[in-house]
Short mmCIF file of C-alpha atoms in Angstrom, two decimals:
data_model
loop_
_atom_site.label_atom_id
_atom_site.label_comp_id
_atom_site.label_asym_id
_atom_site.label_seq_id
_atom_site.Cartn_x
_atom_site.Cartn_y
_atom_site.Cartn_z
CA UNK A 1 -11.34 20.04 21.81
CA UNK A 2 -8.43 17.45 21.24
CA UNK A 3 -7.02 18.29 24.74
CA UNK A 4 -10.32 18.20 26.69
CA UNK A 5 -11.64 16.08 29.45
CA UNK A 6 -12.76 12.75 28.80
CA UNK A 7 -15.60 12.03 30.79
CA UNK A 8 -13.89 9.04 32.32
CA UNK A 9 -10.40 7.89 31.96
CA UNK A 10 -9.04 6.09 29.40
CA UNK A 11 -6.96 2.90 30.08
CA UNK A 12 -3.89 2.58 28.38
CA UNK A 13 -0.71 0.64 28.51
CA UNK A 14 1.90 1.34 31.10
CA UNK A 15 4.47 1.80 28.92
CA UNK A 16 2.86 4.29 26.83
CA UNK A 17 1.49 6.32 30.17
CA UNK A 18 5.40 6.44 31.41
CA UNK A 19 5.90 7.53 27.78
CA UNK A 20 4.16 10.88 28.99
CA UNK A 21 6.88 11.98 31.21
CA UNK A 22 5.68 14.76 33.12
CA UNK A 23 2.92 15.63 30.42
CA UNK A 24 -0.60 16.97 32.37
CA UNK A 25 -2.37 17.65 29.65
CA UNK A 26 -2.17 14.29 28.35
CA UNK A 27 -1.21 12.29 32.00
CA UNK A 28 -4.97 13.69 33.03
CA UNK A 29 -6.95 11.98 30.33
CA UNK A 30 -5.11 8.61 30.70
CA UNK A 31 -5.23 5.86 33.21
CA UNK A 32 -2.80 2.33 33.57
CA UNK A 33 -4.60 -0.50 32.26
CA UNK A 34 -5.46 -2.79 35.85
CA UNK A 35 -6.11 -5.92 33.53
CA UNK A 36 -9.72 -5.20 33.09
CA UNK A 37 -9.62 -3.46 29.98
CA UNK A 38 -6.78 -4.96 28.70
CA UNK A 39 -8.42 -5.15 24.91
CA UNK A 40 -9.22 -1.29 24.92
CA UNK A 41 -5.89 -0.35 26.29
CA UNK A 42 -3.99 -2.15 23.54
CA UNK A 43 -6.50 -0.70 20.90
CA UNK A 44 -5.21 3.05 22.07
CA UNK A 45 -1.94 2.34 23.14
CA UNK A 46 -1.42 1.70 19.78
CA UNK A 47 -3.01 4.50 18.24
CA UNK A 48 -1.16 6.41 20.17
CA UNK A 49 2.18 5.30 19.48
CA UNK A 50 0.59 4.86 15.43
CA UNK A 51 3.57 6.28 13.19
CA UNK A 52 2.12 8.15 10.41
CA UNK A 53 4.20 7.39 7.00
CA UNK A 54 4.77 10.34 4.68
CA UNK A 55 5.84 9.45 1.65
CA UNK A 56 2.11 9.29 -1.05
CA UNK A 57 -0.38 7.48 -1.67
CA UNK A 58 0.44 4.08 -0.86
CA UNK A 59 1.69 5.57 3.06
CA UNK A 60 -2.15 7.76 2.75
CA UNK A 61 -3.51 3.96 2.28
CA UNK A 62 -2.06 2.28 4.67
CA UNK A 63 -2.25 5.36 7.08
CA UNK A 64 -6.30 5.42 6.52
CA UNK A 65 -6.57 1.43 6.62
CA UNK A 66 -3.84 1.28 10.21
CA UNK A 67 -4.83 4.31 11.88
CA UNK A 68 -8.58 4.45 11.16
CA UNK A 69 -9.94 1.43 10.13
CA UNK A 70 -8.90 -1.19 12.09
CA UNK A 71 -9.11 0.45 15.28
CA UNK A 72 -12.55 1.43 15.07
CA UNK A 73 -13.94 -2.37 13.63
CA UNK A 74 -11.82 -3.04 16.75
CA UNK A 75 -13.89 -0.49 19.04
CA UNK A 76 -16.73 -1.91 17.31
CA UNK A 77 -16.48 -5.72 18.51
CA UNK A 78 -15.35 -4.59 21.56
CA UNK A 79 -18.76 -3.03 22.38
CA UNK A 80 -20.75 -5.83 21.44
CA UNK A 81 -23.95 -4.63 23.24
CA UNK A 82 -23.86 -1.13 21.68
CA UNK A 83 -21.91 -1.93 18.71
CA UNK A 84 -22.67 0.18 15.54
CA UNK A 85 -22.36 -3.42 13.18
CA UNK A 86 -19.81 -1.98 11.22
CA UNK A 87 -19.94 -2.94 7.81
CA UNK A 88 -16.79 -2.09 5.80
CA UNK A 89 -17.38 -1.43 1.91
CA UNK A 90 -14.44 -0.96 -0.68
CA UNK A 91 -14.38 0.44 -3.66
CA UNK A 92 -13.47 -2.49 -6.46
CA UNK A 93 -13.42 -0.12 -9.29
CA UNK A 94 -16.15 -1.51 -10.95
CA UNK A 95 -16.43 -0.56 -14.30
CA UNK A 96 -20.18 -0.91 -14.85
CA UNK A 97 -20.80 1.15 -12.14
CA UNK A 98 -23.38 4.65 -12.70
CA UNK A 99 -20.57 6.48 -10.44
CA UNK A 100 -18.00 6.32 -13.32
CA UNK A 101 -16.59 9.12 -15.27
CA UNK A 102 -17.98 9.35 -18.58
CA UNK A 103 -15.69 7.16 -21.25
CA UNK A 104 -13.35 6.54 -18.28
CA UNK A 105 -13.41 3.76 -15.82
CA UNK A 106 -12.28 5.96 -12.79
CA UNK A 107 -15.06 5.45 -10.12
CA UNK A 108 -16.29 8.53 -8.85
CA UNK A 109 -17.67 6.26 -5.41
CA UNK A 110 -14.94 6.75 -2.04
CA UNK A 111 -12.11 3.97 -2.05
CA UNK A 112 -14.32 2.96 0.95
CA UNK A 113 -17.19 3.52 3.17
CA UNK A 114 -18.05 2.55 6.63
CA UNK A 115 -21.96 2.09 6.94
CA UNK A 116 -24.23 0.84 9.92
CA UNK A 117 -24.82 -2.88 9.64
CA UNK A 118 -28.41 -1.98 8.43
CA UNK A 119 -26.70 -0.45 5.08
CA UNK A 120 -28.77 3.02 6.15
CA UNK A 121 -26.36 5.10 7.56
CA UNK A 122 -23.02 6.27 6.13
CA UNK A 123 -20.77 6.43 8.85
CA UNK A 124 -17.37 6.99 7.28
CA UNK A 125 -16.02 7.54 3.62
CA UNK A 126 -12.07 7.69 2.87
CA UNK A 127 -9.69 8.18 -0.51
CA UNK A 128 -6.45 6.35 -0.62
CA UNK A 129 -5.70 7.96 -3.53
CA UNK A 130 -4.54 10.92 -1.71
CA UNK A 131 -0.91 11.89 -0.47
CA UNK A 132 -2.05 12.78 2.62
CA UNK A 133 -4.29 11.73 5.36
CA UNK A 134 -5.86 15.39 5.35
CA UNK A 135 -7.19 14.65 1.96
CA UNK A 136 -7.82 11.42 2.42
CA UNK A 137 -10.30 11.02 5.04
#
């Protein structure tokens, strides 16, 4: 499914398109940015090009927060017509919370949630505590 057809073509950066090479597969799903989508085309050029960092949890964090989270409140404002409203909850550890472990102050609640702008739908949870984006989102 990662590999199938978009339904239109997505506009990207023309250095990242060259960065194909003689790629199909992926040359097929992408299109040079003419200047009229110039926001969109940065916003997946540089996922893209996104270097994962391997190392624990603090690379899992800043994986989650570079590679996921930003780009879709990008998406979001982008769309401004048909936006979701993205509202972006984290986790403050809270030790008063009901979601804590009993006698411990570890928060059983996601290091973060995405929700609709309404606060009724849960669009998106994530742990940062993880050592690897697998477990993480």
């Amino acid at each position: 499914m990662l590999f199938a057809q978009p339904a239109c073509l997505i506009p990207i950066q023309k250095d990242v398109f060259d960065s194909f090479g003689a790629n199909l597969t992926l040359r097929r799903m992408f299109v040079v940015d003419d200047g009229s989508a110039a926001k969109l085309a940065r916003i997946v050029s540089t996922q893209l090009t996104f270097k994962l960092w391997l190392e624990g949890e603090p690379d899992t964090m800043h994986n989650v927060n570079q590679g996921l989270i930003v780009p879709l409140q990008e998406l979001d404002i982008l769309a401004p017509n048909s936006h979701q409203g993205f509202l972006l909850i984290r986790d403050k550890g809270d030790p008063d919370s009901t979601m804590t472990l009993s006698g411990k102050s570890a928060s059983l609640r996601p290091d973060g949630v995405i929700r609709s702008n309404d606060d009724r739908r849960l669009l998106m949870k994530w742990e940062e505590k993880a050592d690897s984006l697998k477990g993480a989102v």
